[in-house]
Coordinates of C-alpha atoms and ligand atoms in Angstrom, one line a residue:
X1 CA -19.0 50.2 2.7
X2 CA -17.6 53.4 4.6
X3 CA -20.6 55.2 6.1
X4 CA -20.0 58.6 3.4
X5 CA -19.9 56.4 0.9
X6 CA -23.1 54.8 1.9
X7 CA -25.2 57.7 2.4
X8 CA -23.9 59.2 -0.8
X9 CA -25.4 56.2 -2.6
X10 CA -28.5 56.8 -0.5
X11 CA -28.7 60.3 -2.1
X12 CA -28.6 59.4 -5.5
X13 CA -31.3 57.0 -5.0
X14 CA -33.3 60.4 -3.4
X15 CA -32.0 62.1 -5.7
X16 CA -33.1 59.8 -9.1
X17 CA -36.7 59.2 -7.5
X18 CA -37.5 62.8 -7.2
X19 CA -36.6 63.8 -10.8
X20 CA -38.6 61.2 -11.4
X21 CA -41.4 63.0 -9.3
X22 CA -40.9 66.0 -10.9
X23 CA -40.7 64.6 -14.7
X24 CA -44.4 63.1 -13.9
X25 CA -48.0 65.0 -14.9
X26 CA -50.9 65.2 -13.3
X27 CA -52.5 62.1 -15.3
X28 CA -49.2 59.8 -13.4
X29 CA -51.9 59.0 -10.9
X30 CA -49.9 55.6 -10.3
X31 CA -46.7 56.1 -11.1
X32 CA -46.9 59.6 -8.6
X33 CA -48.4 57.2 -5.6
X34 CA -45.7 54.7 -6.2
X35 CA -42.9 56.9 -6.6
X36 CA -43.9 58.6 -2.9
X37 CA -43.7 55.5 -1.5
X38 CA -40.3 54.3 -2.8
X39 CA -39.3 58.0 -1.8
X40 CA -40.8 57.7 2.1
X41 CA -39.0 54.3 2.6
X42 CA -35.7 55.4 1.3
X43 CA -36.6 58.7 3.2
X44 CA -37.6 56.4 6.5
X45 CA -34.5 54.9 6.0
X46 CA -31.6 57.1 5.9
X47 CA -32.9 59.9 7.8
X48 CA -33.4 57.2 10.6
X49 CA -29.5 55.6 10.5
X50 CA -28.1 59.5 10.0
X51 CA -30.2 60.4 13.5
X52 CA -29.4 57.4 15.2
X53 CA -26.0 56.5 14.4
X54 CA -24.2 58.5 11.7
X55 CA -25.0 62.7 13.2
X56 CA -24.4 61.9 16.6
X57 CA -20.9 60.4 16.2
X58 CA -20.3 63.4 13.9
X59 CA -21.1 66.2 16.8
X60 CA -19.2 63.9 19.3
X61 CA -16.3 63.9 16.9
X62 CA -17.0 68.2 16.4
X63 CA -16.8 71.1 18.0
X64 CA -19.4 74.4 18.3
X65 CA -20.1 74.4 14.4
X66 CA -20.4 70.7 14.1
X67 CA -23.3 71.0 17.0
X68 CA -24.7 73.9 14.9
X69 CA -24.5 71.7 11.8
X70 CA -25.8 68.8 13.5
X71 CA -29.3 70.8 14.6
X72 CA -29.7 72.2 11.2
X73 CA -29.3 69.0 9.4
X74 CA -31.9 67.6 11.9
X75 CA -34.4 70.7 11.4
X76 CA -34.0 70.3 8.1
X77 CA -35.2 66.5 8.3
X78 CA -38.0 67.5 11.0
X79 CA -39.4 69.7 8.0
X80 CA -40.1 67.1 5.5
X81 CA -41.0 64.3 7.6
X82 CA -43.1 66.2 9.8
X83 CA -45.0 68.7 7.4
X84 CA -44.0 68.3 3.5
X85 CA -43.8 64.7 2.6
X86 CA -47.2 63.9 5.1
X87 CA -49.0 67.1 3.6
X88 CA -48.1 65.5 -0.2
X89 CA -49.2 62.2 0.9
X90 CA -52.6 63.3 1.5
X91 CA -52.6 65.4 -1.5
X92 CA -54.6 64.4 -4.4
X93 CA -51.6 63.6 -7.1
X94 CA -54.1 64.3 -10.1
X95 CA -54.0 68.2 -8.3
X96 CA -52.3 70.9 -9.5
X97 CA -51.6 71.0 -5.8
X98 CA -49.5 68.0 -5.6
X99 CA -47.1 69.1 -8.5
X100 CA -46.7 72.2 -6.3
X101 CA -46.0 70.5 -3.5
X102 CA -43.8 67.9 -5.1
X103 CA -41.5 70.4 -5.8
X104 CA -41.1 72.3 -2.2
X105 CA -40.0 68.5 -1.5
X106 CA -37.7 67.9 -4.4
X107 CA -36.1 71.7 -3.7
X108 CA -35.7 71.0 0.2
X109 CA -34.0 68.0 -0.2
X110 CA -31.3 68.5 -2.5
X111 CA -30.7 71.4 -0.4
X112 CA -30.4 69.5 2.4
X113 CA -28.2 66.9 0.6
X114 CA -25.9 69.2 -0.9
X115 CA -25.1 70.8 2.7
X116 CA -24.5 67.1 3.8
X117 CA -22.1 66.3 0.9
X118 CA -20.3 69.7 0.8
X119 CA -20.1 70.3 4.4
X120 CA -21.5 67.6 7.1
X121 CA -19.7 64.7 5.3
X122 CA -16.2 66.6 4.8
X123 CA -16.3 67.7 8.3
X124 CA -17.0 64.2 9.4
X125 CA -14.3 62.8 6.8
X126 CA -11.6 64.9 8.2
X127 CA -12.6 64.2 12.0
X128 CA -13.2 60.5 11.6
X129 CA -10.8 58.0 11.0
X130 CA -11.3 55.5 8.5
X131 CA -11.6 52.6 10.7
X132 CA -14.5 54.6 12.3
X133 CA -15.9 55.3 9.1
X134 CA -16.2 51.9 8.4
X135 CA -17.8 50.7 11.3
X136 CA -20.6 54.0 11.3
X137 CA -20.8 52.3 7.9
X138 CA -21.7 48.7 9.0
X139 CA -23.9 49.7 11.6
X140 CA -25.8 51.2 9.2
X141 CA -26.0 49.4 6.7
X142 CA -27.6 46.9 9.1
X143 CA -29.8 49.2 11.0
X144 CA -31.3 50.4 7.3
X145 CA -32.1 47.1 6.2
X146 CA -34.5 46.5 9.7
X147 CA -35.9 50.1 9.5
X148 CA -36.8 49.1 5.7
X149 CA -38.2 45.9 7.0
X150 CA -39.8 47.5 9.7
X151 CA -41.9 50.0 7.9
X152 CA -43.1 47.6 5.3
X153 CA -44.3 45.5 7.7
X154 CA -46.4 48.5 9.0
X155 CA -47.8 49.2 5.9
X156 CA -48.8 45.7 5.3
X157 CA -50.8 45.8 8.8
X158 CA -52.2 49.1 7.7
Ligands
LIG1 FE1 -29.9 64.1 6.1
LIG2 FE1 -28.4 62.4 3.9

């Protein structure tokens, strides 16, 4: 698979999980817990194989707005791996609280994923070749399944 194509398919996995989210109540108790989780390993994931492999052959490939792009997109992740998706983790998800906070999540992501798909990824497509594409897109396809393996293997020693 190319590497747009890839992460595109990562999104509308996001994507699908956090309607999900959002469609829940507070009396989901389970279905809330289990739904973050899916959402932090798919989170773990992709943000990991766009930071490691996919962004920086995008700003080597760019010029001054590509480097601009390339911080923002990274912000962005910094803020909901670093503050909003720990915060709702440790949030009660029979609160009031947790719908509220559920929401921040679900509204910064498909921010952030709409910027990728309408800017990041065209920029990339037009800078890229399609051989290159498609080895970003093996190389990550690889690296996600051992970042998925690795994480569930830290929660099972937690
Ligand atoms: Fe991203
Ligand atoms: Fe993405």
């Amino acid at each position: 698979m190319n590497a747009i194509d890839l992460l595109k398919a990562d999104h509308k996995v996001v994507l699908d999980l956090l309607e999900q989210l959002s469609a829940t109540t507070e009396r989901a108790l389970k279905k809330r817990v289990e739904l973050i989780d899916k959402l932090e390993l798919e989170l773990f994931a992709h943000t990991h194989i766009e930071e490691e492999i996919f962004y920086p052959a995008y700003k080597k490939a760019g010029s001054k707005e590509e480097a601009k792009m390339y911080f923002e997109a990274i912000e962005e992740h910094r803020a909901v791996d670093a503050l909003v998706l720990p915060h709702l983790k440790r949030t009660a998800p029979g609160s009031v609280e947790f719908s509220g906070r559920a929401k921040v999540l679900k509204e910064l992501l498909e921010h952030h994923i709409e910027e990728e798909e309408e800017t990041l990824f065209k920029q990339a497509k037009s800078l890229l070749s399609a051989a290159q594409l498609k080895e970003l897109g093996t190389q990550m396809e690889a690296r996600k399944l051992q970042l998925k393996a690795e994480l569930q293997q830290q929660r099972k020693a937690a």
